[in-house]
Tab-separated table of C-alpha atoms in Angstrom:
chain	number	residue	atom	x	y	z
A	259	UNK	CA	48.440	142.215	166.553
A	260	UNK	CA	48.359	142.641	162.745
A	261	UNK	CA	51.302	144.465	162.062
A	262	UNK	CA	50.856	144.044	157.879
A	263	UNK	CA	53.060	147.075	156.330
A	264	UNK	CA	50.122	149.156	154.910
A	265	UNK	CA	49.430	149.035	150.912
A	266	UNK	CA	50.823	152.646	148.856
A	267	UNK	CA	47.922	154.503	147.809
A	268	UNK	CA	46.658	153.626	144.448
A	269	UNK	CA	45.271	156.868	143.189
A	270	UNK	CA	42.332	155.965	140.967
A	271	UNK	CA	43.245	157.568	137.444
A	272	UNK	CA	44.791	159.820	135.551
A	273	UNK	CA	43.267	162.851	136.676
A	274	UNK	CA	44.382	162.248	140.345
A	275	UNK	CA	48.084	162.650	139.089
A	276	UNK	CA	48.344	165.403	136.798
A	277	UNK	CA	49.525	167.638	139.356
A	278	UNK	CA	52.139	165.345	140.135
A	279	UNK	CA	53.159	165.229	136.808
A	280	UNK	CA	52.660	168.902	136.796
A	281	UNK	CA	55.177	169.605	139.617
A	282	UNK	CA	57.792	167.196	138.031
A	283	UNK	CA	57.462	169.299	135.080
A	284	UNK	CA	58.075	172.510	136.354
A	285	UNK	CA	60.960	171.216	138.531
A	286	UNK	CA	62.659	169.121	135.353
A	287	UNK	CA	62.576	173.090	134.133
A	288	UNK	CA	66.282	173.268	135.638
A	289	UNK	CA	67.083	170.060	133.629
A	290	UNK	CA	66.169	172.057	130.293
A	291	UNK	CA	68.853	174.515	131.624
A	292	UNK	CA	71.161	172.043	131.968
A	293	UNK	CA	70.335	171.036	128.740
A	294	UNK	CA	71.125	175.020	127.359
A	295	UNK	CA	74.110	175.232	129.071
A	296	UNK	CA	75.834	172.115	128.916
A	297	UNK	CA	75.151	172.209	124.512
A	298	UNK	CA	75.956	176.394	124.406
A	299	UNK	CA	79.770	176.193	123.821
A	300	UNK	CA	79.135	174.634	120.153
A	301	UNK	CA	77.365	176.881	118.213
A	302	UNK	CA	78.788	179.750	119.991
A	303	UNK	CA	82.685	178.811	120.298
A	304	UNK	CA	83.610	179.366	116.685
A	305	UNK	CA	82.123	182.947	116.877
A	306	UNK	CA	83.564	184.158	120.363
A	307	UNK	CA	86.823	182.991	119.076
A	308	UNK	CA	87.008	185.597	116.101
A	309	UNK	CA	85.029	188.241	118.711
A	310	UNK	CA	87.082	188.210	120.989
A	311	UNK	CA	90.451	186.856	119.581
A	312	UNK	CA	90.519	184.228	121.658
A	313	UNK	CA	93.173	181.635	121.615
A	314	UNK	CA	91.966	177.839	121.850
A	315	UNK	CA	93.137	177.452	125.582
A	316	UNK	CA	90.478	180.104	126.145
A	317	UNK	CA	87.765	178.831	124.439
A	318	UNK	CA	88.384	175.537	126.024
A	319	UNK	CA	88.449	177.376	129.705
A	320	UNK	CA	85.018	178.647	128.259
A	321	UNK	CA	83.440	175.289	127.750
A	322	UNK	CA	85.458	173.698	130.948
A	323	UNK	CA	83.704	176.353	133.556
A	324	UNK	CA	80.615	175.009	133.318
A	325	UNK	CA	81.629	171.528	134.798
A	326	UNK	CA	83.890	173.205	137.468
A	327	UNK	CA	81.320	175.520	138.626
A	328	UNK	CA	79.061	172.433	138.684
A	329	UNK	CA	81.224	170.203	140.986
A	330	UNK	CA	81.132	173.419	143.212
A	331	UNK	CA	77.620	172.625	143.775
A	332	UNK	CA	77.959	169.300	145.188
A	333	UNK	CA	79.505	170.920	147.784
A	334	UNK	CA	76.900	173.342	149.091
A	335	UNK	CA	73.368	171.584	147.443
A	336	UNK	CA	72.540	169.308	150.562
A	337	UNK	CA	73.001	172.344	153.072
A	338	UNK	CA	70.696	174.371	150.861
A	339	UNK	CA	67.750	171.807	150.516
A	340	UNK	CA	68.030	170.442	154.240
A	341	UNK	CA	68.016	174.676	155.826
A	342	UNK	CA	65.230	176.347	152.671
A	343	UNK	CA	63.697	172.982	151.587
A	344	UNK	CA	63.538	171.629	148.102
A	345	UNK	CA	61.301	173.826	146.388
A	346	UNK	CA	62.442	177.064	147.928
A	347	UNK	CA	66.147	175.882	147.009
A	348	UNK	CA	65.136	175.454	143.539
A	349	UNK	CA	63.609	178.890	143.601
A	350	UNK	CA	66.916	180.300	145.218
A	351	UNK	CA	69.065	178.837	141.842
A	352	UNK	CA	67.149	180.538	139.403
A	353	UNK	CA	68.012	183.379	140.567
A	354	UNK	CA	71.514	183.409	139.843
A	355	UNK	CA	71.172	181.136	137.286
A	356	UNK	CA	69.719	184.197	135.055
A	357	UNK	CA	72.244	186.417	136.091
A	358	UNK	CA	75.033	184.092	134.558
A	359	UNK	CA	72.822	184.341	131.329
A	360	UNK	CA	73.140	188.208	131.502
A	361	UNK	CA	76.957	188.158	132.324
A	362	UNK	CA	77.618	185.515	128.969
A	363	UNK	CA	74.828	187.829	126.807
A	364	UNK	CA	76.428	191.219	128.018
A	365	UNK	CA	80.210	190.210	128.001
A	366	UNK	CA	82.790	192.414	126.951
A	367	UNK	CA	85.529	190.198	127.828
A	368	UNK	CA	86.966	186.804	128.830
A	369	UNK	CA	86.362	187.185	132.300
A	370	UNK	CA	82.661	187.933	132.180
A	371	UNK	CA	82.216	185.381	130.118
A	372	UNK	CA	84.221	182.656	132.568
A	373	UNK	CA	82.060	184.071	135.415
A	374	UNK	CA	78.840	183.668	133.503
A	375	UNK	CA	79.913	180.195	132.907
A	376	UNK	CA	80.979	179.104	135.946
A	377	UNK	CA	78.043	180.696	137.757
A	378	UNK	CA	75.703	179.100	135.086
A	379	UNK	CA	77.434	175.347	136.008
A	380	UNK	CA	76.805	176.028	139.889
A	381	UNK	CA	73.281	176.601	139.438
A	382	UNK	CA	72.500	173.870	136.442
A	383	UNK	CA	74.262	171.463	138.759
A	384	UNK	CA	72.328	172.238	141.897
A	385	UNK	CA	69.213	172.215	140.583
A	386	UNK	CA	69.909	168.055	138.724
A	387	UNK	CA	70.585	167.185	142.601
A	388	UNK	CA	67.374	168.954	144.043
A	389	UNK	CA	65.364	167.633	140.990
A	390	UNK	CA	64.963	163.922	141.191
A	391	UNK	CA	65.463	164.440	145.205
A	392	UNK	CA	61.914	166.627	144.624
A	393	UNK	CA	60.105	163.975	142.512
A	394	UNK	CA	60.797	161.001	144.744
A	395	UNK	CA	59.498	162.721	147.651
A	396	UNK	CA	55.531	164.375	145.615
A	397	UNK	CA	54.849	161.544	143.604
A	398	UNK	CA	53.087	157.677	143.643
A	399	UNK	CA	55.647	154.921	143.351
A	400	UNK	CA	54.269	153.744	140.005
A	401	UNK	CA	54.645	156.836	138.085
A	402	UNK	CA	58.041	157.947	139.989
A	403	UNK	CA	59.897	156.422	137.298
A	404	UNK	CA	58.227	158.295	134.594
A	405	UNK	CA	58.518	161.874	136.494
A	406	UNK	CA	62.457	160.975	137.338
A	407	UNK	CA	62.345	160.430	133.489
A	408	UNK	CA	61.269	164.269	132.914
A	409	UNK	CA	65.115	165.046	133.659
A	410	UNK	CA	66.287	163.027	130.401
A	411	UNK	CA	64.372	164.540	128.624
A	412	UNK	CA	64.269	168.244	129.396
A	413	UNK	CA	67.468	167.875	129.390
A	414	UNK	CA	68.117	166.345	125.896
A	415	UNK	CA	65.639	168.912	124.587
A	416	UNK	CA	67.309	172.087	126.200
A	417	UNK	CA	70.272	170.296	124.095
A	418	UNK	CA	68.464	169.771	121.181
A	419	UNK	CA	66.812	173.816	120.732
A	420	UNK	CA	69.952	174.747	121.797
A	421	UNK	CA	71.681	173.241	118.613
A	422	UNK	CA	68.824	174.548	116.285
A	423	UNK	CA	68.555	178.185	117.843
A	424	UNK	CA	72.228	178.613	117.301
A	425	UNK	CA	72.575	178.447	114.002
A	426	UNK	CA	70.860	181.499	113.079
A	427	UNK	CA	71.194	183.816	116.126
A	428	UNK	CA	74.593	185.588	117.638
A	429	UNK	CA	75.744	183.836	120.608
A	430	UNK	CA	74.240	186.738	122.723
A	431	UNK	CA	71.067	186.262	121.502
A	432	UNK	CA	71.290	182.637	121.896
A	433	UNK	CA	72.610	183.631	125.468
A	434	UNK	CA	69.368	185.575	126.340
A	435	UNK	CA	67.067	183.593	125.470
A	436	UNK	CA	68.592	180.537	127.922
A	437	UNK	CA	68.388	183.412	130.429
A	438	UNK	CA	64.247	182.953	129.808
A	439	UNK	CA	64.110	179.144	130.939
A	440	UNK	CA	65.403	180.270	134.357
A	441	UNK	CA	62.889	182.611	134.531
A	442	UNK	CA	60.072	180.291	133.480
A	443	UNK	CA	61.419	177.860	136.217
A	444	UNK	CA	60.862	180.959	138.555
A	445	UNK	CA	57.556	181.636	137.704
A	446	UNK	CA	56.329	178.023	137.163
A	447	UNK	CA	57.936	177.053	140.987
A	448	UNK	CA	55.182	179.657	143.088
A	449	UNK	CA	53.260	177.237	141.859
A	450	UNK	CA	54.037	174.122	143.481
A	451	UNK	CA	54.088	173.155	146.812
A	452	UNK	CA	57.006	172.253	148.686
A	453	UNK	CA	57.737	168.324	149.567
A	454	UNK	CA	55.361	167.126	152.603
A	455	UNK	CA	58.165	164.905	153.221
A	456	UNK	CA	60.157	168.068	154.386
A	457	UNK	CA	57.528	169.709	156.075
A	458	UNK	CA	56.921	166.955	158.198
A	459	UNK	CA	60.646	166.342	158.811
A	460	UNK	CA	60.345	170.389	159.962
A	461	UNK	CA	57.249	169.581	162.048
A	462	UNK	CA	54.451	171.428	159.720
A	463	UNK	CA	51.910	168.826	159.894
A	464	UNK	CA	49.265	170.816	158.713
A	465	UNK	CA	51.197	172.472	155.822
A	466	UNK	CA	52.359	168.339	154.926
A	467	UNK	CA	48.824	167.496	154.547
A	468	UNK	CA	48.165	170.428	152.352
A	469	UNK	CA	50.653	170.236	150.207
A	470	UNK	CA	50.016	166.122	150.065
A	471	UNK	CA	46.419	167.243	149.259
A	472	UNK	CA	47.288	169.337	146.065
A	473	UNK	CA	49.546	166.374	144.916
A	474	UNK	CA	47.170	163.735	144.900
A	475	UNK	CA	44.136	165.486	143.746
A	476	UNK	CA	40.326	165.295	144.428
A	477	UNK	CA	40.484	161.708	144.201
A	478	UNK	CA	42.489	160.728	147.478
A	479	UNK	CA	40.529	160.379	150.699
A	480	UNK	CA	41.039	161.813	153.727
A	481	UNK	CA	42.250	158.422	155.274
A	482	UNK	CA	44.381	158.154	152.315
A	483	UNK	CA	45.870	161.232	152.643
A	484	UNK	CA	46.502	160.216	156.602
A	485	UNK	CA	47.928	156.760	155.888
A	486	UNK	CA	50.515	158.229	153.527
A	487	UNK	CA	51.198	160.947	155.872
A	488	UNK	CA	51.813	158.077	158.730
A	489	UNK	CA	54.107	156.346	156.172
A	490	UNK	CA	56.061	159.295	155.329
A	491	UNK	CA	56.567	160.135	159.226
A	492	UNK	CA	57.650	156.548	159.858
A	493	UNK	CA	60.121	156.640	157.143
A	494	UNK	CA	61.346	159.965	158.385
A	495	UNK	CA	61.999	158.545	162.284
A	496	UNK	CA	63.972	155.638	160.911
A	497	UNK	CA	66.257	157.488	158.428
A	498	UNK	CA	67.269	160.189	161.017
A	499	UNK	CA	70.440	160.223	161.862
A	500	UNK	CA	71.679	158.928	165.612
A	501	UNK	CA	73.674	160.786	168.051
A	502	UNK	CA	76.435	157.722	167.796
A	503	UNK	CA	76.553	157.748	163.704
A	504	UNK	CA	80.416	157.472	162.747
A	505	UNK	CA	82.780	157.173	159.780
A	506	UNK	CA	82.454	153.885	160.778
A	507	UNK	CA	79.251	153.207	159.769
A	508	UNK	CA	80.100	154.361	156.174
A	509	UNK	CA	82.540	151.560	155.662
A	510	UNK	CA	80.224	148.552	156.749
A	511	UNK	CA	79.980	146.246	153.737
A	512	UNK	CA	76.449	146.535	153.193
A	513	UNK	CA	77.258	150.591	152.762
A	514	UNK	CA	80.346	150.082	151.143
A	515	UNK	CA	79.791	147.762	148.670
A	516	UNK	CA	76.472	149.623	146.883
A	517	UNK	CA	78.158	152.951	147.001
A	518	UNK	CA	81.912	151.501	145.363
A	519	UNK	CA	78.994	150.171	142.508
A	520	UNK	CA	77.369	153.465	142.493
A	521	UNK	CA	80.706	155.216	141.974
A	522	UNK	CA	82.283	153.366	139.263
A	523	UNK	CA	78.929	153.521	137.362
A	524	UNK	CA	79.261	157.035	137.574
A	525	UNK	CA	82.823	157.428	136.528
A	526	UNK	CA	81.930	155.616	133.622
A	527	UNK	CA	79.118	158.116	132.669
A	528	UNK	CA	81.401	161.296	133.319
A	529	UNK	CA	84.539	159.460	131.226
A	530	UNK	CA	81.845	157.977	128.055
A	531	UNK	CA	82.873	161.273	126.461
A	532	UNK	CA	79.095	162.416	126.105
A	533	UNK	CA	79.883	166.342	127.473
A	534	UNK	CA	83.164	166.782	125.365
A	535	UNK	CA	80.712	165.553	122.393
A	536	UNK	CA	78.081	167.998	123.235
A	537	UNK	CA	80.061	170.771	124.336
A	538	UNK	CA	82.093	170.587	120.897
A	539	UNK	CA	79.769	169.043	118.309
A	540	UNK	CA	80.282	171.403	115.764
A	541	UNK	CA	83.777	171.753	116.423
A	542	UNK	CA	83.951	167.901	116.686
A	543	UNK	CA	82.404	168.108	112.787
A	544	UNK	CA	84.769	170.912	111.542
A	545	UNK	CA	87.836	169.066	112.363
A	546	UNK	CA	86.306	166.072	110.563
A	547	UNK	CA	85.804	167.944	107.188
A	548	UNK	CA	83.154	165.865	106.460
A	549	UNK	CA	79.520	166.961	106.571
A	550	UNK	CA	77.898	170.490	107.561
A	551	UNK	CA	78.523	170.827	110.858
A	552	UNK	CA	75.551	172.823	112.225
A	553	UNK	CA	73.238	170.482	110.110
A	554	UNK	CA	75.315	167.336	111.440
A	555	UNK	CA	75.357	168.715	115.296
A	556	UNK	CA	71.151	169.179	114.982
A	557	UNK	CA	70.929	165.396	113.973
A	558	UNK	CA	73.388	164.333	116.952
A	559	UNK	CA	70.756	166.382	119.444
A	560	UNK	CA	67.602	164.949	117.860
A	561	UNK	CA	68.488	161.440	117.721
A	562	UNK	CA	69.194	161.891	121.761
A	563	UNK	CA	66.318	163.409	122.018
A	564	UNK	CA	64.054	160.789	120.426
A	565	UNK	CA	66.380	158.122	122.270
A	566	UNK	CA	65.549	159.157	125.325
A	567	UNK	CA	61.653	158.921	124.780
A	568	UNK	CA	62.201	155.414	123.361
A	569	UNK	CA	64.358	154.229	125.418
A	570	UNK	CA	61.814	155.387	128.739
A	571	UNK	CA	59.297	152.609	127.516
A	572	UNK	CA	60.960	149.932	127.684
A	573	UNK	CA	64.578	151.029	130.325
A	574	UNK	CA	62.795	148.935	133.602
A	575	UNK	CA	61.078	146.150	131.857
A	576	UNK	CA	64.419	144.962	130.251
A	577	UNK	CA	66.412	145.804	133.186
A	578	UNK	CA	68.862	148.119	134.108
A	579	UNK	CA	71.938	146.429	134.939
A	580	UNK	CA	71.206	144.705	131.256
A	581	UNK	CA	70.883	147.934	129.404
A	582	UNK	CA	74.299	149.424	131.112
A	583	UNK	CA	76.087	146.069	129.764
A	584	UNK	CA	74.529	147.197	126.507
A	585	UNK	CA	75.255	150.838	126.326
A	586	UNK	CA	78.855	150.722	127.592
A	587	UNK	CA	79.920	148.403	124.786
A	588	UNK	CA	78.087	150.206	121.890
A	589	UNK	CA	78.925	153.762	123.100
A	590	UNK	CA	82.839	152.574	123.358
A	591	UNK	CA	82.608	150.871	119.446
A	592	UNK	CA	80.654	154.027	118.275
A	593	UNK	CA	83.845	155.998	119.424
A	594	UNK	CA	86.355	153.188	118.181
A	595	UNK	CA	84.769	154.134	114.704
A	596	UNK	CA	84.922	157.805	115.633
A	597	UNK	CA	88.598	157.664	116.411
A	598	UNK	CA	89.453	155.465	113.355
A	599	UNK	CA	88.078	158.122	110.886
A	600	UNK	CA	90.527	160.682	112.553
A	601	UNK	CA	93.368	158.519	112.846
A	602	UNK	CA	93.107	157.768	108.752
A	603	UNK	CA	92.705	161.970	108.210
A	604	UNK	CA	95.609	162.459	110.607
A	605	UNK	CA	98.177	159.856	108.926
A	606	UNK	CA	97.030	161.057	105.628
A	607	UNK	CA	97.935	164.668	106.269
A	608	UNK	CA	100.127	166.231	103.151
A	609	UNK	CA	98.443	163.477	100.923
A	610	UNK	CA	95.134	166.589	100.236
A	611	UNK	CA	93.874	166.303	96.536
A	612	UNK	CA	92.963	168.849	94.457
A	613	UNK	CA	89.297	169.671	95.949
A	614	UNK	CA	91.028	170.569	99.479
A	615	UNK	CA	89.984	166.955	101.084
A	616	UNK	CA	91.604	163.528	102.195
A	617	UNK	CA	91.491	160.840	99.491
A	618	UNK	CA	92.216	158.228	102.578
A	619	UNK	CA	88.875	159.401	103.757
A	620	UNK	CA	86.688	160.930	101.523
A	621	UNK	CA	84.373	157.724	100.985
A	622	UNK	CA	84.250	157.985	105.154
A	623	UNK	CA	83.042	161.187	105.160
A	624	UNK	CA	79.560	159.508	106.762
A	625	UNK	CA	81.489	158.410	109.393
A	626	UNK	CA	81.635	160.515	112.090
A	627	UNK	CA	78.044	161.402	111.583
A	628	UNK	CA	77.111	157.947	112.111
A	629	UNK	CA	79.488	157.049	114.750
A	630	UNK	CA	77.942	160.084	116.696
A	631	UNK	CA	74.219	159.263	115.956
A	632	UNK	CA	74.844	155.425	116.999
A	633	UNK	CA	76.863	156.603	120.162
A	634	UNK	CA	73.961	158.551	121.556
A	635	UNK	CA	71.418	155.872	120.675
A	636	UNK	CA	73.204	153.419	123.018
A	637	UNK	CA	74.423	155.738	125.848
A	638	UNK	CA	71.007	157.185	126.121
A	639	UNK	CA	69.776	153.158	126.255
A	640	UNK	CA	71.901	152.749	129.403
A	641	UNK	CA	75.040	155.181	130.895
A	642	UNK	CA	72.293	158.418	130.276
A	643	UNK	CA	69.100	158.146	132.334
């Protein structure tokens, strides 16, 4: 009996995927969010502070809510993709997600603003979980890396307009208009099917093969379409959890050992520094006395931007555990030179000539421009995607 594992379908060209690029798209529409939220606090901080008379411990609660209310989703994201499915969960978040907008644009106090925040980080957080959870289970295997890669980028780019929008608009402008991606992300979801890998796992065989259908275009045949179908099933039976599944299990060394990997990679991410630097760019710039810091932030956010599209090309062909070598050692010297600047402006304090600067550091004044521009080219090359 042949039992040969059968080949992945090979869909036949580029017009046979653009609806899976398509549904990546619209579901990388959460990362842009991320991407608003996450980069809001730094042109906005400065101004709430004098608006509101805010005292720095409550501008930093501000910027600190986000992250909070996005470890809150961790908590409740698998529930909500296993019980409404992926793209109906998806759906779900924007909902709230545009009411956090409203509660930041509309505040007349603190404590709106904190709940906005916090509400904002739930929902930006959920929907980076769902995302990449969505893509791996609509598209081929040899364009799943370059969908997964959508995240990176709409996220770096919800940074990016962020930054730019910022400068000239009130932070409540700048608050309703991230209140629009949301909505977009509403909007563009009615418009994509939910996974067939979860339909099938829910027993809608029919509704599977539809949606599996729409993904794969006119050019997949109807044994295609079955054999992938089969696959998918198969994968499903063997991944299902057993009735004698314990703690235990979790501990094996084959278990174990991946997920210790997994964790400290991700520690190492979280601790690079990358969300203090985006949450308080301009600050970050400000305190530096160097360059302009709205023109200085803008540069930071572009250069991440265009990082992450270069660094896409060529991330899997010069391997990943290569890259993360890489990018861990440049990102830590870029902020070696970062903290060097401020440790020469800090011991030179009292020594201020007659302009209002540091003469220790006045011919370093590039510095923390460059240290910042050469920190995200490397942790985009590595710790970011």
């Amino acid at each position: 009996m042949d039992t040969e594992e059968e080949p992945p379908i090979q869909t036949k060209n580029s017009l046979s995927r653009k609806f899976q690029y398509l549904s990546s798209a619209v579901a990388a529409i959460g990362s842009f969010g991320l991407g608003n939220v996450t980069a809001w606090t730094s042109p906005t901080l400065t101004q709430i502070g004098k608006d509101f008379e805010a005292s720095g411990d409550e501008l930093t609660w501000i910027a600190s809510l986000f992250p909070v209310g996005a470890i809150f989703s961790g908590i409740f994201s698998g529930w909500l993709i296993e019980k409404f499915g992926r793209k109906k969960s998806m759906h779900l978040l924007c909902i709230p997600f545009i009411i956090g907008w409203i509660l930041i644009s509309f505040a007349q106090n603190l404590t709106m603003l904190y709940i906005g925040r916090f509400v904002s980080g739930v929902c930006a957080g959920a929907q980076i979980l769902i995302m990449p959870i969505y893509v791996s289970e609509t598209v081929d295997e040899n364009i799943r890396g370059i969908c997964t890669g959508f995240f990176a980028i709409f996220a770096a780019s919800g940074i990016f307009l962020t930054f730019v929008i910022g400068t000239v608009v009130s932070w409540q402008v700048l608050s309703i208009l991230c209140a629009i991606v949301p909505g977009i992300g509403f909007l563009g979801l009615y418009f994509i099917p939910e996974t067939p890998a979860y339909l099938l796992k829910k027993g809608h065989i029919a509704t599977a093969r539809e949606s599996l259908v729409w993904l794969r275009g006119m050019n997949a045949t109807a044994e295609e379409i079955d054999r992938e179908l089969a696959k998918m099933q198969s994968q499903l039976d063997e991944t299902s959890p057993t009735a004698g599944a314990s703690i235990r299990d979790f501990i094996v060394p084959e278990v174990l050992k991946p997920f210790t990997i997994v964790m400290i990679i991700m520690v190492i991410q979280q601790f690079s520094g990358v969300n203090c630097i985006v949450f308080y760019a301009s600050q970050i710039f400000d305190s530096a006395k160097a360059l302009n810091s709205d023109v200085s932030s803008i540069v930071i956010a572009g250069v991440n931007l265009t990082s992450c599209v270069i660094c896409m090309q060529f991330l899997d062909k010069a391997g990943r555990k290569v890259m993360f070598i890489i990018s861990s050692i440049g990102s830590a010297s870029a902020l070696i030179g970062l903290g060097v600047y401020f440790y020469i402006q800090a011991t030179s304090t009292g020594l201020k000539n007659e302009s209002g600067g540091y003469d220790a550091v006045e011919n370093l004044n590039w510095l923390p421009l460059a240290s910042l521009v050469v920190f995200n080219i490397f942790f985009t090359a590595g710790l970011g995607p």
